[in-house]
Short mmCIF file of C-alpha atoms in Angstrom, two decimals:
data_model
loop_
_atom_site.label_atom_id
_atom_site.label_comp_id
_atom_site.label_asym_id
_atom_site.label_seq_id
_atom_site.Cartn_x
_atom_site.Cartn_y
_atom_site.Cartn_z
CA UNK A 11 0.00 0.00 0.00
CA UNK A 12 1.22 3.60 -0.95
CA UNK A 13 0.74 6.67 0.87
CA UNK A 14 0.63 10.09 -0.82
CA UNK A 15 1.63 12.37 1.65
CA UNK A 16 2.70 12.27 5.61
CA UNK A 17 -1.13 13.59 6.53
CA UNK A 18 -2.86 10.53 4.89
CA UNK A 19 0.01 8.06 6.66
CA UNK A 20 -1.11 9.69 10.00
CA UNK A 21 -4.56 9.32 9.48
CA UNK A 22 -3.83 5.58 8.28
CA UNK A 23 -2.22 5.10 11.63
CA UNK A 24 -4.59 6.41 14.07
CA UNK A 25 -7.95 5.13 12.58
CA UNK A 26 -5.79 1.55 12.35
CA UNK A 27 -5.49 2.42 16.18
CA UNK A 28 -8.58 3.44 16.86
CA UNK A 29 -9.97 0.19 15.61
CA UNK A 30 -7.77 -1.96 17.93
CA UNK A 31 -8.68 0.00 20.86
CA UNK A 32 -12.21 0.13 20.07
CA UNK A 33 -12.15 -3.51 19.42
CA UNK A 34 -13.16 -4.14 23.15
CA UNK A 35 -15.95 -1.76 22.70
CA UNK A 36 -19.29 -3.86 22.70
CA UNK A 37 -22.84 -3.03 22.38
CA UNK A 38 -25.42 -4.84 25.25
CA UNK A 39 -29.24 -6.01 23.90
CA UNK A 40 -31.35 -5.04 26.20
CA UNK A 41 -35.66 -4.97 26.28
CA UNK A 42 -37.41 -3.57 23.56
CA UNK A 43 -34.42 -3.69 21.38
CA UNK A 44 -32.76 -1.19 22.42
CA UNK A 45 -29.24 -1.14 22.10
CA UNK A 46 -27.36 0.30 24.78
CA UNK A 47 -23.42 1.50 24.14
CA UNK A 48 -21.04 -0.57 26.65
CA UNK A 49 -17.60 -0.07 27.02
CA UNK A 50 -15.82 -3.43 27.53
CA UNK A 51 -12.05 -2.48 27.96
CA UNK A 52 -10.23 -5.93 28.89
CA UNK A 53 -7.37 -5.61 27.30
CA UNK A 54 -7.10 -2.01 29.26
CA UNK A 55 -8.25 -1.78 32.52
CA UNK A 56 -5.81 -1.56 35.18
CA UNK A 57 -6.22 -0.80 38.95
CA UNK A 58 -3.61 -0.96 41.46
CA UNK A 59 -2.54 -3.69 44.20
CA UNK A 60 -4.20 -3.24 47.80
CA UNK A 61 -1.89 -3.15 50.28
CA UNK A 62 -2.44 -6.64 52.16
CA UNK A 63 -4.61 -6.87 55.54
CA UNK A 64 -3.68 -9.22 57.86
CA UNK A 65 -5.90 -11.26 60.60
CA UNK A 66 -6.34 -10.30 64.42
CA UNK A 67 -4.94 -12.67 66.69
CA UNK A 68 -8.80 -13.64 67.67
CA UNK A 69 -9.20 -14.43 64.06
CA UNK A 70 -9.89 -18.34 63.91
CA UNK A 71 -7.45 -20.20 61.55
CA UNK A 72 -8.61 -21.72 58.46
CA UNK A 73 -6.94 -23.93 56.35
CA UNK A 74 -6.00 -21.81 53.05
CA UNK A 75 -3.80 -24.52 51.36
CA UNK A 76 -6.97 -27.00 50.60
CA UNK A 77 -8.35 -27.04 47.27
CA UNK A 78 -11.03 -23.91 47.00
CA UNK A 79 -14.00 -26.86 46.65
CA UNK A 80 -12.85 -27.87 49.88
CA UNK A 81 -11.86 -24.62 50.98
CA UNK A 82 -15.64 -22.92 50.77
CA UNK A 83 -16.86 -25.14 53.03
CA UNK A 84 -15.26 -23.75 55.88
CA UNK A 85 -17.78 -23.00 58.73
CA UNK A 86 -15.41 -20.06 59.70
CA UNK A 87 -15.57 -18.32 56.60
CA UNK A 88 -17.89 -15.43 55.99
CA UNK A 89 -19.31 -15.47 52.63
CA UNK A 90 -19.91 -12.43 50.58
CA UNK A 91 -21.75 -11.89 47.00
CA UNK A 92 -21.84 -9.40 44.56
CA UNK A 93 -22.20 -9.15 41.06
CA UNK A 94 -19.57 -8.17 38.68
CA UNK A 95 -19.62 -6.51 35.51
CA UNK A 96 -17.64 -4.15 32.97
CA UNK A 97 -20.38 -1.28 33.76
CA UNK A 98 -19.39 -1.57 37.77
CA UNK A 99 -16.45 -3.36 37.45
CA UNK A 100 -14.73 -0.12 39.35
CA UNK A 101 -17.44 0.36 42.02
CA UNK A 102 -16.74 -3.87 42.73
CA UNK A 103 -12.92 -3.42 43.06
CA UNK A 104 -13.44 -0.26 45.65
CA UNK A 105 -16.36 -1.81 47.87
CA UNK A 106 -13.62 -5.27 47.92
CA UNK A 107 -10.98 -2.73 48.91
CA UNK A 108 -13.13 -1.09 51.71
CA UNK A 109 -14.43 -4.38 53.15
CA UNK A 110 -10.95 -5.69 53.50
CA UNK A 111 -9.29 -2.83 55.13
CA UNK A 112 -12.20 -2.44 57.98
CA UNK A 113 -12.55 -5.99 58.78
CA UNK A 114 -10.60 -7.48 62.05
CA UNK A 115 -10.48 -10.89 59.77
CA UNK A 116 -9.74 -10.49 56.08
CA UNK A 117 -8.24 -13.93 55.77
CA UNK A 118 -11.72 -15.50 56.76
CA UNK A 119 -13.14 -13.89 53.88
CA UNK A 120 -14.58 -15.51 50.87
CA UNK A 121 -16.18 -13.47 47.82
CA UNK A 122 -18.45 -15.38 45.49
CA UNK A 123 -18.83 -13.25 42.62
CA UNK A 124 -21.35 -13.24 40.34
CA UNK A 125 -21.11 -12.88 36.17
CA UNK A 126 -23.22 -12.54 33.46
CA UNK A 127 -23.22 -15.28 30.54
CA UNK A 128 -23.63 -12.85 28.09
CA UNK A 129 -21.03 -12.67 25.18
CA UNK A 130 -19.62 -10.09 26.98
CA UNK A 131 -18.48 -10.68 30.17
CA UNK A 132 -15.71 -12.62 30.82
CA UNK A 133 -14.93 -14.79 34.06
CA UNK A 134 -11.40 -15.79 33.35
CA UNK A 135 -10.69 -11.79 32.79
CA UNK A 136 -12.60 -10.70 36.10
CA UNK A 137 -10.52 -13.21 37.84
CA UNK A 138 -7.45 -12.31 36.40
CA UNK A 139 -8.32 -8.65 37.33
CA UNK A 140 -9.76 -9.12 41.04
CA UNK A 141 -6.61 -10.99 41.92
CA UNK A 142 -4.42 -8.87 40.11
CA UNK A 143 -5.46 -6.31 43.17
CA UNK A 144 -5.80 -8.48 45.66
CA UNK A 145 -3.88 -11.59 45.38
CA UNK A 146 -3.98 -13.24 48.92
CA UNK A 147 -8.48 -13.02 48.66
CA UNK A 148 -10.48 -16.22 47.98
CA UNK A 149 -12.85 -15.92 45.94
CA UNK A 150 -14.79 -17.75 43.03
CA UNK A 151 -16.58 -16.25 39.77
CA UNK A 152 -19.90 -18.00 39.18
CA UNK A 153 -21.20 -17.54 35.59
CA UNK A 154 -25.50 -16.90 35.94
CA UNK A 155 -27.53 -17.75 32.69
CA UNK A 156 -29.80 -14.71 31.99
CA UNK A 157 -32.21 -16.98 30.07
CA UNK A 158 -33.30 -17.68 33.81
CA UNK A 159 -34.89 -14.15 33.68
CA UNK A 160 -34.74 -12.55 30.68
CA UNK A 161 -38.83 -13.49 29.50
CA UNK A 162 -39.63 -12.20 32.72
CA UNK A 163 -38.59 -9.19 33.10
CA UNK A 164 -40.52 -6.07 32.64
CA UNK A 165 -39.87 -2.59 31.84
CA UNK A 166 -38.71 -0.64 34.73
CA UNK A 167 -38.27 3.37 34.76
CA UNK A 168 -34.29 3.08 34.43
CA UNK A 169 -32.88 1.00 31.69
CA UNK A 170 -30.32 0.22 34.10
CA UNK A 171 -32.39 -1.76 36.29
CA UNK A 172 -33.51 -3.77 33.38
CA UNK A 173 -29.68 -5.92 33.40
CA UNK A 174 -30.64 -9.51 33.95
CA UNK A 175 -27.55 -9.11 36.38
CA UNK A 176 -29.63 -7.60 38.80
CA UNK A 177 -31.88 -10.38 39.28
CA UNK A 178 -29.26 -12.61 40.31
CA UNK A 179 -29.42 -12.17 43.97
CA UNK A 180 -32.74 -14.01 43.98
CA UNK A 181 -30.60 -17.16 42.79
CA UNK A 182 -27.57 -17.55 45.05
CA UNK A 183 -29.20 -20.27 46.55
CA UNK A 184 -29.00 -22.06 43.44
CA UNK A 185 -25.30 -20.63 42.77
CA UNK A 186 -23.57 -21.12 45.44
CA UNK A 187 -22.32 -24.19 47.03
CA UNK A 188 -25.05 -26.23 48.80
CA UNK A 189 -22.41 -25.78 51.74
CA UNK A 190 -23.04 -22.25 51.69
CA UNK A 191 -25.54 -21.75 54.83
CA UNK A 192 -25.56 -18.47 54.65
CA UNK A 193 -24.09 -14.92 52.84
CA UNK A 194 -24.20 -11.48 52.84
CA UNK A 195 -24.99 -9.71 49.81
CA UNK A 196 -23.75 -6.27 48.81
CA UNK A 197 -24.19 -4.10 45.70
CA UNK A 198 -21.36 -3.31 43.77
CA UNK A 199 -21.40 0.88 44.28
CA UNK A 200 -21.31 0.18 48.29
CA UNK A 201 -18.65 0.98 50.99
CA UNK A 202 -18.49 -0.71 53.86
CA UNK A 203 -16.54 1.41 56.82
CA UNK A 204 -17.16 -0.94 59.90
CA UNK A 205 -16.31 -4.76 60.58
CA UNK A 206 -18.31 -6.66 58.12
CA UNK A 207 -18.09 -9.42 60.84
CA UNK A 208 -20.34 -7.45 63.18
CA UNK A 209 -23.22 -7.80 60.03
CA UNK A 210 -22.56 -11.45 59.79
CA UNK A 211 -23.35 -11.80 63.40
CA UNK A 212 -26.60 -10.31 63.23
CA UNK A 213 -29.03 -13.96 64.11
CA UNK A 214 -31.59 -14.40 61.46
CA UNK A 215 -34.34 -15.43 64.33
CA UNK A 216 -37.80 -17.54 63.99
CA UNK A 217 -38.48 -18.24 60.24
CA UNK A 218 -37.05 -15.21 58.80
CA UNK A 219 -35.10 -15.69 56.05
CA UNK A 220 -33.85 -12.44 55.18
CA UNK A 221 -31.86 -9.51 57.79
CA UNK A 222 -32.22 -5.89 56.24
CA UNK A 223 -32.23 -2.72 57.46
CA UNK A 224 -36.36 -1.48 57.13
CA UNK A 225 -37.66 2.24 56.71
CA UNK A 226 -41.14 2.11 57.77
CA UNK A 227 -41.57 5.84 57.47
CA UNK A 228 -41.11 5.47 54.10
CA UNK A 229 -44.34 5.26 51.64
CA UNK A 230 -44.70 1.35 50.91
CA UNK A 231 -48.04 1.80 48.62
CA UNK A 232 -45.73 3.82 46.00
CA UNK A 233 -44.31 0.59 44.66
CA UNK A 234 -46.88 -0.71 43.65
CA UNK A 235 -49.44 0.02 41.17
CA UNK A 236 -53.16 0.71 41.47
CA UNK A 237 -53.67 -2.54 40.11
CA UNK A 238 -52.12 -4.13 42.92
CA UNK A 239 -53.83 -2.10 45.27
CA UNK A 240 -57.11 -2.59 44.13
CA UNK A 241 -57.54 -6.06 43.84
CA UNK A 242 -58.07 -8.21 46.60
CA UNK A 243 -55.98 -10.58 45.09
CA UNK A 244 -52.49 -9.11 45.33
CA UNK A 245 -53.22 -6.89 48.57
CA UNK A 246 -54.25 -9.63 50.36
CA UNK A 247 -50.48 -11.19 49.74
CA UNK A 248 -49.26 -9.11 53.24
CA UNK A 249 -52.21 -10.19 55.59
CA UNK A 250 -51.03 -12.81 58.39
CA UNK A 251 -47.30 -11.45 58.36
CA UNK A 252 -45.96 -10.79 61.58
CA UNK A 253 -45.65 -7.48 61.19
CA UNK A 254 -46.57 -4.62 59.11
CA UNK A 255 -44.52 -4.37 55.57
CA UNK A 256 -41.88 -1.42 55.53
CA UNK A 257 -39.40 -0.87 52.73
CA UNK A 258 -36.33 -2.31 52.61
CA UNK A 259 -32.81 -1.80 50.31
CA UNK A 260 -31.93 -5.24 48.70
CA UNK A 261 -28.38 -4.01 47.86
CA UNK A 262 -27.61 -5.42 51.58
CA UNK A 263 -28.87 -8.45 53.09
CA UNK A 264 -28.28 -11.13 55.20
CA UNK A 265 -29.54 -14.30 53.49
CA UNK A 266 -30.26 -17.52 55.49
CA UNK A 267 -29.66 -20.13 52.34
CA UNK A 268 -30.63 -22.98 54.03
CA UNK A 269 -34.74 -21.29 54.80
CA UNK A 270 -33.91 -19.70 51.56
CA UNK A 271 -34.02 -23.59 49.77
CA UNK A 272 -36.37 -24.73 51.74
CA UNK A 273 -38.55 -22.62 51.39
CA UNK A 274 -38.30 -22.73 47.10
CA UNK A 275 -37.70 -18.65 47.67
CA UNK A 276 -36.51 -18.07 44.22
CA UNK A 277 -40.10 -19.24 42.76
CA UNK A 278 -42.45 -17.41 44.50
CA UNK A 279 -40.08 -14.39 43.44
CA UNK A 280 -40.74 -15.98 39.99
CA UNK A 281 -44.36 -15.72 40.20
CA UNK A 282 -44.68 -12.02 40.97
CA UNK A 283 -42.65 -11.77 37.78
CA UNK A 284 -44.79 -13.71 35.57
CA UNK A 285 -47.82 -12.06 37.45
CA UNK A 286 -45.85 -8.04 36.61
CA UNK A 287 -45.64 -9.66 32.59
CA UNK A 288 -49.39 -9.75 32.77
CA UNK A 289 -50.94 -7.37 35.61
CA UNK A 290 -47.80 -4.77 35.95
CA UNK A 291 -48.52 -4.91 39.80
CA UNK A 292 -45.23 -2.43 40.13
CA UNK A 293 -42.57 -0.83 39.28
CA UNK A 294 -38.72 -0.65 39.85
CA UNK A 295 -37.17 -4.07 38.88
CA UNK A 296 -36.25 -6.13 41.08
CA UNK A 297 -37.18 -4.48 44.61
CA UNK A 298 -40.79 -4.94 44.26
CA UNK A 299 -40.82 -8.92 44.00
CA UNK A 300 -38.76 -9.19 47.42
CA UNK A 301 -41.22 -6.29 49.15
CA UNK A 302 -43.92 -9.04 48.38
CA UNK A 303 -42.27 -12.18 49.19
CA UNK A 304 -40.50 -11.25 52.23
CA UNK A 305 -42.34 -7.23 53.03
CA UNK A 306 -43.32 -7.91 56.78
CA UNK A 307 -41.10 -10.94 58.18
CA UNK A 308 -37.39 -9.35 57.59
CA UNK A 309 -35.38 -9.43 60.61
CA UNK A 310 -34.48 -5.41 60.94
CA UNK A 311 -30.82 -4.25 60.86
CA UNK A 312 -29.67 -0.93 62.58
CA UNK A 313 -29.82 1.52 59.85
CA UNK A 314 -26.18 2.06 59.66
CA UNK A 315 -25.60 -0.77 57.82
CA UNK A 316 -27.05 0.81 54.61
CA UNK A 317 -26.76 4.28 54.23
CA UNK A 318 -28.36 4.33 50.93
CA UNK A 319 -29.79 7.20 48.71
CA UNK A 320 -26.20 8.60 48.19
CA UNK A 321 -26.47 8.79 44.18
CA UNK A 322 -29.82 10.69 44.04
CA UNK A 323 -33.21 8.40 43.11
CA UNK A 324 -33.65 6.18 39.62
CA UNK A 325 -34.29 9.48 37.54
CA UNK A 326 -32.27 12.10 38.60
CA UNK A 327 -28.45 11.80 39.66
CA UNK A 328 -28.43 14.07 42.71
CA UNK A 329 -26.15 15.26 45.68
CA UNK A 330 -27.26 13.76 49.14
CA UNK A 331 -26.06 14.16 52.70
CA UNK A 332 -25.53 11.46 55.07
CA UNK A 333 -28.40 10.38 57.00
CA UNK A 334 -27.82 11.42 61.14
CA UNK A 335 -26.34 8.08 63.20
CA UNK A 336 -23.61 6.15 63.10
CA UNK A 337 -22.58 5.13 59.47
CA UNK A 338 -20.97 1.18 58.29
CA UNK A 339 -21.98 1.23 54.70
CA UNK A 340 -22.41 3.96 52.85
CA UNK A 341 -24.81 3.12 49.43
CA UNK A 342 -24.50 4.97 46.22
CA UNK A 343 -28.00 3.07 44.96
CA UNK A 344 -29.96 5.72 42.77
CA UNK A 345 -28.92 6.95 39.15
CA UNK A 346 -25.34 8.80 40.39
CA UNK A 347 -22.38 7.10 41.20
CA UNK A 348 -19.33 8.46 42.70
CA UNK A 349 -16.32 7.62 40.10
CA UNK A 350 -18.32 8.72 37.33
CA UNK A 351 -19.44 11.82 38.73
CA UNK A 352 -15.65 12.48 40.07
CA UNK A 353 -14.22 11.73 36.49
CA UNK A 354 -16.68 14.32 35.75
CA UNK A 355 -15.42 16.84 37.95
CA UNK A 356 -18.90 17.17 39.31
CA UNK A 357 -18.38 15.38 42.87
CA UNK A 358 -21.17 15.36 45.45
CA UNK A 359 -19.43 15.93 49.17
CA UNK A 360 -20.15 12.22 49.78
CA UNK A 361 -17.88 11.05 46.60
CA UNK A 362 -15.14 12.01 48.62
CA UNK A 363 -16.12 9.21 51.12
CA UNK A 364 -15.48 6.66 48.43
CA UNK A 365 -12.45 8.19 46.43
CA UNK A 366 -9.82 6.70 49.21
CA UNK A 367 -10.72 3.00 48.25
CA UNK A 368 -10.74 3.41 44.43
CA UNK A 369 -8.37 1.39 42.50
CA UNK A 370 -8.54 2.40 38.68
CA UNK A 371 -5.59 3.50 37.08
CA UNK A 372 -6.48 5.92 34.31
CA UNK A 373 -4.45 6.15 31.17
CA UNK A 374 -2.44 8.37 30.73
CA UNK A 375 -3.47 11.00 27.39
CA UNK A 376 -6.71 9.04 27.24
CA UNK A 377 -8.38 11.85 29.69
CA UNK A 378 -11.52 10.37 31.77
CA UNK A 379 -12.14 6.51 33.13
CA UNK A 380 -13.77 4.32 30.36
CA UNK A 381 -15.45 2.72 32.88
#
């Protein structure tokens, strides 16, 4: 091939570039057929190595040179889940970082993370990545079929809560290791500032099956629809619980796995989502199936274990101030989260909370994160 003159050489050379690069670039399918733009950058992403946290002396001793089959199994563990994607891949890596630093045990931890089969995710890259920055942390990268949900979900008033991904909490049960009693799930835009030991203490009493933190101040009728509320039907659903339904956050939970099987949990959460396909009984995702199922019998966690709020609501990405109390987690949940709105240069005070635990190295001359 000849070139004419220097200009068309350079411009030969950076569009040949701007392919490669852009090769990682992917577009994500999502309802309706709408395509949203995704940037999938592999071959690019880089964060930095946490500095390593080491047990307490109280810290009971578990065997870390067993095979990791063997290894989960460990009744001293505490078990951890959280999704993990390109979209939050840097949220994920900061709310690892922040757990790990404020825990008295880090070496009893064990994350079970929890990726998409779509085309493009990739499980051997997220675990190539996660212990890239944190090479002493056992962990395990499940892979969840979104075929499992994706004829059942309905259209919810932020595309983002439309990911399949989000719907995997209601099948950890299914998952994770039958050995796996119980877990503690976390969204990946949390930080967690206290002892996530103290949360996996917190007793799971009677028949409950789920431990959240509960805002009965809060309006409950507003997630659901008229529909819902005006047939005996569905309204009926929260007579005979124990006590009156509040709201709760399902980016943090305690989940009893054990009642959870038992009890075929992950079914009647399918129902309400056959019954939204038909009826649309609410709104919001995947909240509104859990408020049904579990609305009434949760066992209630101090509020400072979910701070959430932090990036605004699902429409508008907004600054918000810590609520009064003591604070453990602090929740970015809502349509603003803190490393995009720092890349930005548009911080909210409370993105300063989570800067300290963020990873990502940006590239140098490529200006702000890609993810």
């Amino acid at each position: 091939m000849l070139f004419h003159s220097k200009s068309t050489l350079f411009l030969f050379i950076f569009f040949s570039y701007s392919f490669l690069l852009f090769q990682a670039n992917a577009t994500r399918s999502l309802s309706n057929n709408v395509k949203e733009f995704e940037v999938k950058v592999d071959s690019f992403i880089q964060f930095k190595e946490a500095p390593e946290y080491r047990n307490m002396q109280k810290c009971k001793v578990v065997d870390r040179k067993i095979d990791i089959d063997q290894y989960v199994c460990d009744p001293s563990l505490v078990h951890i889940s959280m999704t993990i994607d390109w979209d939050y891949l840097r949220g994920s890596m900061a709310a690892i970082h922040s757990v790990l630093k404020h825990t008295s045990c880090p070496k009893n931890l064990f994350f079970h993370f929890i990726a998409s089969d779509s085309r493009l995710e990739n499980k051997d890259e997220f675990t190539r990545i996660v212990h890239g920055s944190f090479p002493s942390l056992k962990f395990k990268v499940y892979v969840f079929n979104e075929s499992l949900v994706e004829n059942l979900i309905s259209p919810s008033i932020r595309q983002a809560l439309e990911n399949p991904l989000n719907y995997a909490r209601s099948y950890l049960a299914d998952l994770l290791e039958e050995c796996v009693e119980r877990v503690i799930y976390l969204d990946s835009d949390v930080i967690v500032v206290d002892d996530i030991q103290d949360l996996w203490k917190v007793s799971l009493t009677d028949s409950k099956v789920i431990g959240a933190p509960e805002y009965c101040h809060a309006n409950f009728t507003r997630y659901f629809s008229y529909e819902f509320w005006s047939s005996y039907e569905f309204s009926e659903v929260f007579k005979g619980r124990k006590n009156r339904p509040c709201y709760f956050n399902t980016g943090v939970m305690v989940m009893d796995l054990m009642k959870w099987r038992e009890g075929e949990y992950t079914k009647k959460i399918e129902k309400w989502m056959e019954i939204q396909k038909e009826r649309k009984v609410y709104k919001l995702g995947s909240l509104p199936p859990f408020l049904m199922v579990f609305g009434g019998d949760v066992e209630a966690i101090e509020h400072r274990w979910n701070q959430h709020g932090l990036g605004g609501d699902n429409v508008v990405d907004s600054c918000r101030s810590l609520h009064p109390g003591p604070v453990s987690l602090l929740h970015w949940s809502g349509k603003g989260k803190p490393w995009r709105r720092l890349d930005a240069m548009r911080p909210c005070s409370v993105d300063f909370l989570w800067k300290p635990y963020d990873l990502y190295m940006p590239h140098v001359g490529y200006g702000h994160s890609l993810i």
